[in-house]
Structure formats: structure tokens, C-alpha cells
Amino acid sequence: MATEVRHIQETYGIVGRETEIRRALACLRAGRHLLLEGPVGVGKTVLATALARRLDRDIFRVDGDERYTEQKLTGWFDPPLVLRVGYKPEAFVPGPLVQAMKDAGILFVNELNRMPEAVQNVLLPALDEGLVSVPMLGQISCPEQGFLVVATQNPREFVGTGHLSEALRDRFELVRLDYQSEQEEGAIVVVNTGETIAEIVQQAVAIGRATRNHPAIKRGASVRAAIAMVQIARRLPPAYTLLEPALIALPTRIELKEEAERELEDVIRELVEAAAKKVPGGSPRTT
């Protein structure tokens, strides 16, 4: 298992996550459906995709949306074909759920708890018995080797999320992902940016991490903010600091508390100054 975990890390550029990879692989190899839960930006989608590819199965992706319909998930009849041949199988256009079932593939549902409850309920018989019922077509079943569902969800406190029914949660095995260590976040930034100035990476990571426990901030930033700051900083003049990149990268990724009574820009300036004191230095770029 350890060798396989390292292979996944190296092949898909995943930093750390040994425990999560090991647990998730065990679930999928046991034929169990998997739910990855964690805040925005912790790599749920990257991990889910890597696991699906490691199992060498076709992936059929669905992105959670409150406007998503049961018909989009299961499939629909093509109107011109229905006029010619009627409600026959050849007039049916399979949706991602039916495709995954027929091909014994993996249905990857990104942000499952943003799906309407009616759409979530369509999954229940598929998860339980490998069956789905399509009006005018009948029941569709998956091959004996079965199909798998890998889903992700953000915690309920995040904007735009709902909750999964007890019945649906009972069909999944849960692996939680949280923010990684400061050292691992630094490694993630290096992998994604190629930055060679260690102090700049450390400052960017320090700024991003500080947003998660600042008293004026309701929702902090993930490591994506640090990656963005470094990438933007590399395009600025040589004698840069991270203030400008932070003023660009953070506003879309953090949310102030209503009672904060402070300007967002002032909070960002405070975070940048604190990071510069924590990690001094960072030679100006000369190229």
C-alpha cells in the first residue's frame, strides 16, 4: 500500500495526504462508495480524480448545482429521434449516472451537497442495487463488477451548501480532508509555481494561513491564495513585496465578519505586514 500511495503522490503531484490516500483506496478497492469532505481548496477534486485514474476506470463527472435536474443525471430522450422511432433505447441519450453504470466506471460528483434533494434521491437505488429507473425506458442495471461513486462536499457552514439525507450518507464511506501543515502548503506552492525564493513562498503561505484564524475574518483562504500571490508577484517589477499580489488574490477568497467594522484592504495590509515580520527577507527578483 505504501508503494502505491507514493506512486499516486508522484504521478499526480499530490503533496502529503498519505493517510487520506490510503483510506480512500481501501474504500474503493472494497467496492464502497466514497465521500470526500473538506473546506474549499484542500484538494478534494485532485485526490478524487487521481484515485479514479489509479483504478483505471472511465470517469463521468458531474458538478453540483442547485439547478441540476434528475434528467441531466440519468439521461433524456432526443426529441427528433423520438419523432422518428418513438421512445426506444436508440433515442435515449444516457446521462453520466447511466453511462457510469453501463461501463462499470466511476461517477465523480463534485460538491454533492449542492445538488437538489430530488437529484440526490435518484442516486439511492443506484448505490444500493445498481439500478436506475428511466420513464418510458424502464430499469437500467450495471454489470456484475459494479460501478462506484466518488463524491466531494464542503462542510455545511459554507455558502451554497445543503445537507445530505441520512439515507444517502449511509451509502457512503467518509474520508475527511483538512488544511495541511505549513510545510506541506509551502511544498504545494513550489510544485504549482516553480518559485525558487523560499522567503516569498513562506510569506505567501503565512498570509494565507493567517486568514483562517484572524478575528475579523469569517471565512479564510486555502493554499490557492498563496499560489495566486506567488504567481502574480512573479509578474511584477523586481523590487516587489506581496502587498499588491495579496490585494489582488485575497478579496475573492476571504470574507469578513459582519461585525468586523474594518475595511478589507486594511485587514489584508495587516496580514502582509505580519507575514513580513514572521518571515523577513526575500531577495528581489532580477529576471
PDB file of C-alpha atoms in Angstrom:
ATOM      1  CA  MET A   1       0.000   0.000   0.000  1.00  0.00           C
ATOM      2  CA  ALA A   2       2.825   2.442   0.868  1.00  0.00           C
ATOM      3  CA  THR A   3       4.359   1.986  -2.582  1.00  0.00           C
ATOM      4  CA  GLU A   4       1.009   2.619  -4.251  1.00  0.00           C
ATOM      5  CA  VAL A   5       0.459   5.760  -2.171  1.00  0.00           C
ATOM      6  CA  ARG A   6       3.863   7.117  -3.222  1.00  0.00           C
ATOM      7  CA  HIS A   7       3.076   6.309  -6.849  1.00  0.00           C
ATOM      8  CA  ILE A   8      -0.160   8.302  -6.663  1.00  0.00           C
ATOM      9  CA  GLN A   9       1.626  11.228  -4.999  1.00  0.00           C
ATOM     10  CA  GLU A  10       4.374  11.306  -7.618  1.00  0.00           C
ATOM     11  CA  THR A  11       2.143  10.702 -10.635  1.00  0.00           C
ATOM     12  CA  TYR A  12      -0.488  13.303  -9.788  1.00  0.00           C
ATOM     13  CA  GLY A  13       1.630  15.859  -7.915  1.00  0.00           C
ATOM     14  CA  ILE A  14      -0.080  15.338  -4.568  1.00  0.00           C
ATOM     15  CA  VAL A  15       1.868  16.627  -1.565  1.00  0.00           C
ATOM     16  CA  GLY A  16       1.331  14.644   1.631  1.00  0.00           C
ATOM     17  CA  ARG A  17      -2.121  13.136   2.201  1.00  0.00           C
ATOM     18  CA  GLU A  18      -0.678   9.659   2.853  1.00  0.00           C
ATOM     19  CA  THR A  19      -3.391   8.769   5.375  1.00  0.00           C
ATOM     20  CA  GLU A  20      -6.227  10.086   3.216  1.00  0.00           C
ATOM     21  CA  ILE A  21      -4.965   8.298   0.090  1.00  0.00           C
ATOM     22  CA  ARG A  22      -4.571   5.020   1.973  1.00  0.00           C
ATOM     23  CA  ARG A  23      -8.059   5.192   3.466  1.00  0.00           C
ATOM     24  CA  ALA A  24      -9.720   6.232   0.222  1.00  0.00           C
ATOM     25  CA  LEU A  25      -8.003   3.474  -1.761  1.00  0.00           C
ATOM     26  CA  ALA A  26      -9.084   0.884   0.786  1.00  0.00           C
ATOM     27  CA  CYS A  27     -12.719   2.018   0.429  1.00  0.00           C
ATOM     28  CA  LEU A  28     -12.715   1.915  -3.357  1.00  0.00           C
ATOM     29  CA  ARG A  29     -10.904  -1.405  -3.605  1.00  0.00           C
ATOM     30  CA  ALA A  30     -13.525  -2.811  -1.229  1.00  0.00           C
ATOM     31  CA  GLY A  31     -16.203  -1.699  -3.684  1.00  0.00           C
ATOM     32  CA  ARG A  32     -17.503   1.022  -1.375  1.00  0.00           C
ATOM     33  CA  HIS A  33     -18.724   4.428  -2.498  1.00  0.00           C
ATOM     34  CA  LEU A  34     -16.562   7.285  -1.223  1.00  0.00           C
ATOM     35  CA  LEU A  35     -17.376  10.754   0.098  1.00  0.00           C
ATOM     36  CA  LEU A  36     -14.506  13.235   0.476  1.00  0.00           C
ATOM     37  CA  GLU A  37     -15.389  16.114   2.784  1.00  0.00           C
ATOM     38  CA  GLY A  38     -13.393  19.252   3.472  1.00  0.00           C
ATOM     39  CA  PRO A  39     -13.247  23.026   3.011  1.00  0.00           C
ATOM     40  CA  VAL A  40     -12.661  24.730  -0.319  1.00  0.00           C
ATOM     41  CA  GLY A  41      -9.188  24.357  -1.758  1.00  0.00           C
ATOM     42  CA  VAL A  42      -7.888  21.332   0.159  1.00  0.00           C
ATOM     43  CA  GLY A  43      -7.523  19.175  -2.964  1.00  0.00           C
ATOM     44  CA  LYS A  44     -10.680  17.039  -2.858  1.00  0.00           C
ATOM     45  CA  THR A  45     -11.120  17.086  -6.635  1.00  0.00           C
ATOM     46  CA  VAL A  46      -7.436  16.395  -7.292  1.00  0.00           C
ATOM     47  CA  LEU A  47      -7.485  13.404  -4.957  1.00  0.00           C
ATOM     48  CA  ALA A  48     -10.760  12.045  -6.319  1.00  0.00           C
ATOM     49  CA  THR A  49      -9.513  12.245  -9.910  1.00  0.00           C
ATOM     50  CA  ALA A  50      -6.185  10.625  -9.021  1.00  0.00           C
ATOM     51  CA  LEU A  51      -7.902   7.722  -7.282  1.00  0.00           C
ATOM     52  CA  ALA A  52     -10.271   7.137 -10.189  1.00  0.00           C
ATOM     53  CA  ARG A  53      -7.402   7.085 -12.672  1.00  0.00           C
ATOM     54  CA  ARG A  54      -5.405   4.761 -10.454  1.00  0.00           C
ATOM     55  CA  LEU A  55      -8.265   2.257 -10.616  1.00  0.00           C
ATOM     56  CA  ASP A  56      -8.129   2.525 -14.421  1.00  0.00           C
ATOM     57  CA  ARG A  57     -11.826   3.183 -14.803  1.00  0.00           C
ATOM     58  CA  ASP A  58     -13.645   5.668 -17.004  1.00  0.00           C
ATOM     59  CA  ILE A  59     -14.661   8.801 -15.099  1.00  0.00           C
ATOM     60  CA  PHE A  60     -18.012  10.512 -15.618  1.00  0.00           C
ATOM     61  CA  ARG A  61     -18.062  13.885 -13.902  1.00  0.00           C
ATOM     62  CA  VAL A  62     -20.991  15.855 -12.512  1.00  0.00           C
ATOM     63  CA  ASP A  63     -20.629  19.278 -10.894  1.00  0.00           C
ATOM     64  CA  GLY A  64     -23.104  20.016  -8.126  1.00  0.00           C
ATOM     65  CA  ASP A  65     -25.541  22.816  -8.832  1.00  0.00           C
ATOM     66  CA  GLU A  66     -28.905  23.727  -7.347  1.00  0.00           C
ATOM     67  CA  ARG A  67     -30.319  23.831 -10.899  1.00  0.00           C
ATOM     68  CA  TYR A  68     -29.153  20.339 -11.790  1.00  0.00           C
ATOM     69  CA  THR A  69     -32.033  18.004 -12.684  1.00  0.00           C
ATOM     70  CA  GLU A  70     -32.741  14.293 -12.385  1.00  0.00           C
ATOM     71  CA  GLN A  71     -32.951  14.126 -16.175  1.00  0.00           C
ATOM     72  CA  LYS A  72     -29.426  15.511 -16.577  1.00  0.00           C
ATOM     73  CA  LEU A  73     -28.133  12.841 -14.203  1.00  0.00           C
ATOM     74  CA  THR A  74     -29.901   9.817 -15.680  1.00  0.00           C
ATOM     75  CA  GLY A  75     -30.402  10.839 -19.315  1.00  0.00           C
ATOM     76  CA  TRP A  76     -33.050  12.060 -21.710  1.00  0.00           C
ATOM     77  CA  PHE A  77     -34.771  11.228 -24.980  1.00  0.00           C
ATOM     78  CA  ASP A  78     -33.648  13.083 -28.087  1.00  0.00           C
ATOM     79  CA  PRO A  79     -36.824  14.763 -29.481  1.00  0.00           C
ATOM     80  CA  PRO A  80     -36.052  14.358 -33.222  1.00  0.00           C
ATOM     81  CA  LEU A  81     -35.233  10.675 -32.716  1.00  0.00           C
ATOM     82  CA  VAL A  82     -38.385  10.150 -30.653  1.00  0.00           C
ATOM     83  CA  LEU A  83     -40.440  11.575 -33.534  1.00  0.00           C
ATOM     84  CA  ARG A  84     -38.819   9.079 -35.896  1.00  0.00           C
ATOM     85  CA  VAL A  85     -38.611   5.890 -33.815  1.00  0.00           C
ATOM     86  CA  GLY A  86     -40.590   6.590 -30.642  1.00  0.00           C
ATOM     87  CA  TYR A  87     -39.405   6.066 -27.076  1.00  0.00           C
ATOM     88  CA  LYS A  88     -36.891   3.372 -27.989  1.00  0.00           C
ATOM     89  CA  PRO A  89     -33.428   2.777 -26.476  1.00  0.00           C
ATOM     90  CA  GLU A  90     -31.779   4.194 -29.590  1.00  0.00           C
ATOM     91  CA  ALA A  91     -33.491   7.536 -28.932  1.00  0.00           C
ATOM     92  CA  PHE A  92     -32.177   7.702 -25.372  1.00  0.00           C
ATOM     93  CA  VAL A  93     -29.133   9.834 -24.542  1.00  0.00           C
ATOM     94  CA  PRO A  94     -27.558   8.431 -21.364  1.00  0.00           C
ATOM     95  CA  GLY A  95     -26.574  10.844 -18.632  1.00  0.00           C
ATOM     96  CA  PRO A  96     -23.414  10.451 -16.528  1.00  0.00           C
ATOM     97  CA  LEU A  97     -25.061   8.140 -13.972  1.00  0.00           C
ATOM     98  CA  VAL A  98     -26.305   5.703 -16.596  1.00  0.00           C
ATOM     99  CA  GLN A  99     -23.006   5.889 -18.500  1.00  0.00           C
ATOM    100  CA  ALA A 100     -21.049   5.068 -15.354  1.00  0.00           C
ATOM    101  CA  MET A 101     -23.374   2.168 -14.556  1.00  0.00           C
ATOM    102  CA  LYS A 102     -23.253   0.671 -18.046  1.00  0.00           C
ATOM    103  CA  ASP A 103     -19.459   0.958 -18.319  1.00  0.00           C
ATOM    104  CA  ALA A 104     -18.714  -0.079 -14.705  1.00  0.00           C
ATOM    105  CA  GLY A 105     -16.993   3.267 -14.403  1.00  0.00           C
ATOM    106  CA  ILE A 106     -16.755   5.891 -11.706  1.00  0.00           C
ATOM    107  CA  LEU A 107     -19.332   8.625 -11.285  1.00  0.00           C
ATOM    108  CA  PHE A 108     -17.495  11.612  -9.843  1.00  0.00           C
ATOM    109  CA  VAL A 109     -19.918  14.054  -8.213  1.00  0.00           C
ATOM    110  CA  ASN A 110     -18.219  17.304  -7.328  1.00  0.00           C
ATOM    111  CA  GLU A 111     -19.961  19.136  -4.452  1.00  0.00           C
ATOM    112  CA  LEU A 112     -22.693  16.594  -3.923  1.00  0.00           C
ATOM    113  CA  ASN A 113     -24.398  18.643  -1.212  1.00  0.00           C
ATOM    114  CA  ARG A 114     -25.133  21.435  -3.685  1.00  0.00           C
ATOM    115  CA  MET A 115     -27.400  19.064  -5.622  1.00  0.00           C
ATOM    116  CA  PRO A 116     -31.185  19.382  -5.157  1.00  0.00           C
ATOM    117  CA  GLU A 117     -32.618  16.734  -2.843  1.00  0.00           C
ATOM    118  CA  ALA A 118     -34.618  15.177  -5.682  1.00  0.00           C
ATOM    119  CA  VAL A 119     -31.426  14.609  -7.660  1.00  0.00           C
ATOM    120  CA  GLN A 120     -29.665  13.160  -4.625  1.00  0.00           C
ATOM    121  CA  ASN A 121     -32.545  10.708  -4.202  1.00  0.00           C
ATOM    122  CA  VAL A 122     -32.017   9.349  -7.721  1.00  0.00           C
ATOM    123  CA  LEU A 123     -28.675   8.030  -6.517  1.00  0.00           C
ATOM    124  CA  LEU A 124     -30.142   5.857  -3.753  1.00  0.00           C
ATOM    125  CA  PRO A 125     -31.294   2.818  -5.810  1.00  0.00           C
ATOM    126  CA  ALA A 126     -28.148   3.086  -7.934  1.00  0.00           C
ATOM    127  CA  LEU A 127     -25.922   2.988  -4.861  1.00  0.00           C
ATOM    128  CA  ASP A 128     -27.955   0.223  -3.210  1.00  0.00           C
ATOM    129  CA  GLU A 129     -28.785  -2.142  -6.041  1.00  0.00           C
ATOM    130  CA  GLY A 130     -27.059  -0.819  -9.141  1.00  0.00           C
ATOM    131  CA  LEU A 131     -30.432   0.115 -10.609  1.00  0.00           C
ATOM    132  CA  VAL A 132     -31.964   3.263 -12.018  1.00  0.00           C
ATOM    133  CA  SER A 133     -35.460   3.684 -13.460  1.00  0.00           C
ATOM    134  CA  VAL A 134     -35.980   5.845 -16.529  1.00  0.00           C
ATOM    135  CA  PRO A 135     -39.540   6.788 -17.531  1.00  0.00           C
ATOM    136  CA  MET A 136     -40.574   5.325 -20.919  1.00  0.00           C
ATOM    137  CA  LEU A 137     -37.460   3.125 -20.912  1.00  0.00           C
ATOM    138  CA  GLY A 138     -37.611   1.032 -17.741  1.00  0.00           C
ATOM    139  CA  GLN A 139     -34.898  -0.148 -15.401  1.00  0.00           C
ATOM    140  CA  ILE A 140     -31.226   0.054 -16.212  1.00  0.00           C
ATOM    141  CA  SER A 141     -28.759  -2.066 -14.252  1.00  0.00           C
ATOM    142  CA  CYS A 142     -24.988  -2.047 -14.070  1.00  0.00           C
ATOM    143  CA  PRO A 143     -22.720  -5.030 -14.848  1.00  0.00           C
ATOM    144  CA  GLU A 144     -21.809  -7.510 -12.140  1.00  0.00           C
ATOM    145  CA  GLN A 145     -18.478  -5.822 -11.442  1.00  0.00           C
ATOM    146  CA  GLY A 146     -20.458  -2.745 -10.437  1.00  0.00           C
ATOM    147  CA  PHE A 147     -19.742   0.929 -10.620  1.00  0.00           C
ATOM    148  CA  LEU A 148     -18.502   3.341  -7.977  1.00  0.00           C
ATOM    149  CA  VAL A 149     -19.431   6.839  -6.891  1.00  0.00           C
ATOM    150  CA  VAL A 150     -16.759   9.220  -5.623  1.00  0.00           C
ATOM    151  CA  ALA A 151     -18.294  12.424  -4.309  1.00  0.00           C
ATOM    152  CA  THR A 152     -16.960  15.549  -2.663  1.00  0.00           C
ATOM    153  CA  GLN A 153     -18.678  18.044  -0.421  1.00  0.00           C
ATOM    154  CA  ASN A 154     -17.855  21.191   1.513  1.00  0.00           C
ATOM    155  CA  PRO A 155     -18.841  21.407   5.186  1.00  0.00           C
ATOM    156  CA  ARG A 156     -22.384  22.673   5.773  1.00  0.00           C
ATOM    157  CA  GLU A 157     -21.218  26.049   7.058  1.00  0.00           C
ATOM    158  CA  PHE A 158     -20.031  27.034   3.570  1.00  0.00           C
ATOM    159  CA  VAL A 159     -22.266  29.264   1.465  1.00  0.00           C
ATOM    160  CA  GLY A 160     -24.438  27.475  -1.093  1.00  0.00           C
ATOM    161  CA  THR A 161     -24.236  24.049   0.519  1.00  0.00           C
ATOM    162  CA  GLY A 162     -27.062  21.939   1.866  1.00  0.00           C
ATOM    163  CA  HIS A 163     -27.126  18.644   3.688  1.00  0.00           C
ATOM    164  CA  LEU A 164     -27.269  15.041   2.595  1.00  0.00           C
ATOM    165  CA  SER A 165     -30.118  12.902   3.797  1.00  0.00           C
ATOM    166  CA  GLU A 166     -29.307  10.285   6.404  1.00  0.00           C
ATOM    167  CA  ALA A 167     -30.206   7.584   3.888  1.00  0.00           C
ATOM    168  CA  LEU A 168     -27.747   8.908   1.317  1.00  0.00           C
ATOM    169  CA  ARG A 169     -24.912   9.445   3.808  1.00  0.00           C
ATOM    170  CA  ASP A 170     -25.383   5.852   4.949  1.00  0.00           C
ATOM    171  CA  ARG A 171     -24.413   4.652   1.450  1.00  0.00           C
ATOM    172  CA  PHE A 172     -21.001   6.371   1.550  1.00  0.00           C
ATOM    173  CA  GLU A 173     -17.761   5.883   3.425  1.00  0.00           C
ATOM    174  CA  LEU A 174     -16.313   9.187   4.635  1.00  0.00           C
ATOM    175  CA  VAL A 175     -12.744  10.464   4.366  1.00  0.00           C
ATOM    176  CA  ARG A 176     -12.191  13.994   5.676  1.00  0.00           C
ATOM    177  CA  LEU A 177      -9.568  16.387   4.319  1.00  0.00           C
ATOM    178  CA  ASP A 178      -8.466  19.433   6.263  1.00  0.00           C
ATOM    179  CA  TYR A 179      -5.894  22.148   5.650  1.00  0.00           C
ATOM    180  CA  GLN A 180      -2.385  20.746   5.537  1.00  0.00           C
ATOM    181  CA  SER A 181       0.681  21.701   7.552  1.00  0.00           C
ATOM    182  CA  GLU A 182       2.591  24.894   6.822  1.00  0.00           C
ATOM    183  CA  GLN A 183       5.488  22.894   5.404  1.00  0.00           C
ATOM    184  CA  GLU A 184       3.239  20.896   3.080  1.00  0.00           C
ATOM    185  CA  GLU A 185       1.419  24.025   1.916  1.00  0.00           C
ATOM    186  CA  GLY A 186       4.796  25.533   1.067  1.00  0.00           C
ATOM    187  CA  ALA A 187       5.656  22.452  -0.967  1.00  0.00           C
ATOM    188  CA  ILE A 188       2.317  22.715  -2.789  1.00  0.00           C
ATOM    189  CA  VAL A 189       3.077  26.323  -3.714  1.00  0.00           C
ATOM    190  CA  VAL A 190       6.509  25.346  -5.056  1.00  0.00           C
ATOM    191  CA  VAL A 191       5.033  22.475  -7.093  1.00  0.00           C
ATOM    192  CA  ASN A 192       2.423  24.778  -8.636  1.00  0.00           C
ATOM    193  CA  THR A 193       4.588  27.857  -9.223  1.00  0.00           C
ATOM    194  CA  GLY A 194       8.198  26.723  -9.509  1.00  0.00           C
ATOM    195  CA  GLU A 195       9.164  29.607  -7.190  1.00  0.00           C
ATOM    196  CA  THR A 196      12.809  29.428  -6.058  1.00  0.00           C
ATOM    197  CA  ILE A 197      12.835  32.227  -3.462  1.00  0.00           C
ATOM    198  CA  ALA A 198      11.960  30.371  -0.267  1.00  0.00           C
ATOM    199  CA  GLU A 199      11.113  33.517   1.706  1.00  0.00           C
ATOM    200  CA  ILE A 200       8.476  34.561  -0.815  1.00  0.00           C
ATOM    201  CA  VAL A 201       6.818  31.151  -0.640  1.00  0.00           C
ATOM    202  CA  GLN A 202       6.923  31.190   3.157  1.00  0.00           C
ATOM    203  CA  GLN A 203       5.445  34.686   3.332  1.00  0.00           C
ATOM    204  CA  ALA A 204       2.632  33.802   0.917  1.00  0.00           C
ATOM    205  CA  VAL A 205       1.788  30.672   2.895  1.00  0.00           C
ATOM    206  CA  ALA A 206       1.922  32.618   6.174  1.00  0.00           C
ATOM    207  CA  ILE A 207      -0.517  35.204   4.819  1.00  0.00           C
ATOM    208  CA  GLY A 208      -2.959  32.558   3.608  1.00  0.00           C
ATOM    209  CA  ARG A 209      -2.844  30.591   6.848  1.00  0.00           C
ATOM    210  CA  ALA A 210      -3.300  33.740   8.946  1.00  0.00           C
ATOM    211  CA  THR A 211      -6.641  34.414   7.242  1.00  0.00           C
ATOM    212  CA  ARG A 212      -8.072  31.254   8.823  1.00  0.00           C
ATOM    213  CA  ASN A 213      -7.810  32.458  12.423  1.00  0.00           C
ATOM    214  CA  HIS A 214      -7.913  36.251  12.112  1.00  0.00           C
ATOM    215  CA  PRO A 215     -10.579  37.682  14.453  1.00  0.00           C
ATOM    216  CA  ALA A 216     -12.095  39.865  11.721  1.00  0.00           C
ATOM    217  CA  ILE A 217     -12.333  37.112   9.085  1.00  0.00           C
ATOM    218  CA  LYS A 218     -15.313  34.778   8.834  1.00  0.00           C
ATOM    219  CA  ARG A 219     -14.005  32.592   6.011  1.00  0.00           C
ATOM    220  CA  GLY A 220     -10.293  32.176   5.396  1.00  0.00           C
ATOM    221  CA  ALA A 221      -8.341  31.273   2.287  1.00  0.00           C
ATOM    222  CA  SER A 222      -6.942  27.955   1.121  1.00  0.00           C
ATOM    223  CA  VAL A 223      -3.482  27.351  -0.287  1.00  0.00           C
ATOM    224  CA  ARG A 224      -4.834  28.556  -3.636  1.00  0.00           C
ATOM    225  CA  ALA A 225      -4.430  32.095  -2.333  1.00  0.00           C
ATOM    226  CA  ALA A 226      -0.724  31.565  -1.671  1.00  0.00           C
ATOM    227  CA  ILE A 227      -0.267  30.036  -5.130  1.00  0.00           C
ATOM    228  CA  ALA A 228      -2.022  33.011  -6.731  1.00  0.00           C
ATOM    229  CA  MET A 229       0.019  35.564  -4.758  1.00  0.00           C
ATOM    230  CA  VAL A 230       3.308  33.994  -5.809  1.00  0.00           C
ATOM    231  CA  GLN A 231       2.255  33.682  -9.455  1.00  0.00           C
ATOM    232  CA  ILE A 232       1.134  37.328  -9.557  1.00  0.00           C
ATOM    233  CA  ALA A 233       4.247  38.523  -7.727  1.00  0.00           C
ATOM    234  CA  ARG A 234       6.470  36.907 -10.343  1.00  0.00           C
ATOM    235  CA  ARG A 235       4.914  39.185 -12.985  1.00  0.00           C
ATOM    236  CA  LEU A 236       5.538  42.395 -11.033  1.00  0.00           C
ATOM    237  CA  PRO A 237       8.696  44.580 -11.081  1.00  0.00           C
ATOM    238  CA  PRO A 238      11.800  43.180  -9.347  1.00  0.00           C
ATOM    239  CA  ALA A 239      11.541  45.127  -6.069  1.00  0.00           C
ATOM    240  CA  TYR A 240       8.151  43.710  -5.205  1.00  0.00           C
ATOM    241  CA  THR A 241       6.545  42.808  -1.907  1.00  0.00           C
ATOM    242  CA  LEU A 242       3.497  40.601  -1.503  1.00  0.00           C
ATOM    243  CA  LEU A 243       1.182  43.506  -0.713  1.00  0.00           C
ATOM    244  CA  GLU A 244      -0.017  44.079  -4.266  1.00  0.00           C
ATOM    245  CA  PRO A 245      -0.495  40.366  -5.002  1.00  0.00           C
ATOM    246  CA  ALA A 246      -2.368  39.951  -1.712  1.00  0.00           C
ATOM    247  CA  LEU A 247      -4.675  42.872  -2.513  1.00  0.00           C
ATOM    248  CA  ILE A 248      -5.476  41.123  -5.794  1.00  0.00           C
ATOM    249  CA  ALA A 249      -5.689  37.489  -4.658  1.00  0.00           C
ATOM    250  CA  LEU A 250      -7.364  37.644  -1.264  1.00  0.00           C
ATOM    251  CA  PRO A 251     -10.590  39.661  -1.775  1.00  0.00           C
ATOM    252  CA  THR A 252     -12.261  36.812  -3.697  1.00  0.00           C
ATOM    253  CA  ARG A 253     -11.125  34.190  -1.188  1.00  0.00           C
ATOM    254  CA  ILE A 254     -11.863  35.652   2.242  1.00  0.00           C
ATOM    255  CA  GLU A 255     -14.983  37.038   3.872  1.00  0.00           C
ATOM    256  CA  LEU A 256     -15.065  39.490   6.749  1.00  0.00           C
ATOM    257  CA  LYS A 257     -17.394  39.066   9.693  1.00  0.00           C
ATOM    258  CA  GLU A 258     -20.369  41.428   9.618  1.00  0.00           C
ATOM    259  CA  GLU A 259     -19.375  42.856  12.986  1.00  0.00           C
ATOM    260  CA  ALA A 260     -15.747  43.394  11.962  1.00  0.00           C
ATOM    261  CA  GLU A 261     -16.237  47.120  11.199  1.00  0.00           C
ATOM    262  CA  ARG A 262     -12.990  47.184   9.250  1.00  0.00           C
ATOM    263  CA  GLU A 263     -12.094  47.673   5.621  1.00  0.00           C
ATOM    264  CA  LEU A 264     -10.974  44.557   3.788  1.00  0.00           C
ATOM    265  CA  GLU A 265      -7.875  46.307   2.429  1.00  0.00           C
ATOM    266  CA  ASP A 266      -6.773  47.276   5.940  1.00  0.00           C
ATOM    267  CA  VAL A 267      -7.050  43.676   7.125  1.00  0.00           C
ATOM    268  CA  ILE A 268      -5.021  42.459   4.131  1.00  0.00           C
ATOM    269  CA  ARG A 269      -2.307  45.051   4.797  1.00  0.00           C
ATOM    270  CA  GLU A 270      -2.145  43.869   8.403  1.00  0.00           C
ATOM    271  CA  LEU A 271      -1.760  40.250   7.296  1.00  0.00           C
ATOM    272  CA  VAL A 272       1.036  41.104   4.849  1.00  0.00           C
ATOM    273  CA  GLU A 273       2.935  43.148   7.418  1.00  0.00           C
ATOM    274  CA  ALA A 274       2.656  40.363   9.997  1.00  0.00           C
ATOM    275  CA  ALA A 275       3.939  37.789   7.494  1.00  0.00           C
ATOM    276  CA  ALA A 276       6.896  40.001   6.548  1.00  0.00           C
ATOM    277  CA  LYS A 277       7.874  40.222  10.226  1.00  0.00           C
ATOM    278  CA  LYS A 278       7.472  36.480  10.676  1.00  0.00           C
ATOM    279  CA  VAL A 279       9.478  35.627   7.558  1.00  0.00           C
ATOM    280  CA  PRO A 280      11.832  38.548   6.833  1.00  0.00           C
ATOM    281  CA  GLY A 281      13.864  38.764   3.660  1.00  0.00           C
ATOM    282  CA  GLY A 282      13.142  37.563   0.181  1.00  0.00           C
ATOM    283  CA  SER A 283      15.635  38.868  -2.338  1.00  0.00           C
ATOM    284  CA  PRO A 284      14.191  40.984  -5.170  1.00  0.00           C
ATOM    285  CA  ARG A 285      13.887  39.105  -8.434  1.00  0.00           C
ATOM    286  CA  THR A 286      16.427  40.077 -11.060  1.00  0.00           C
ATOM    287  CA  THR A 287      14.921  38.339 -14.060  1.00  0.00           C
TER     288      THR A 287
END
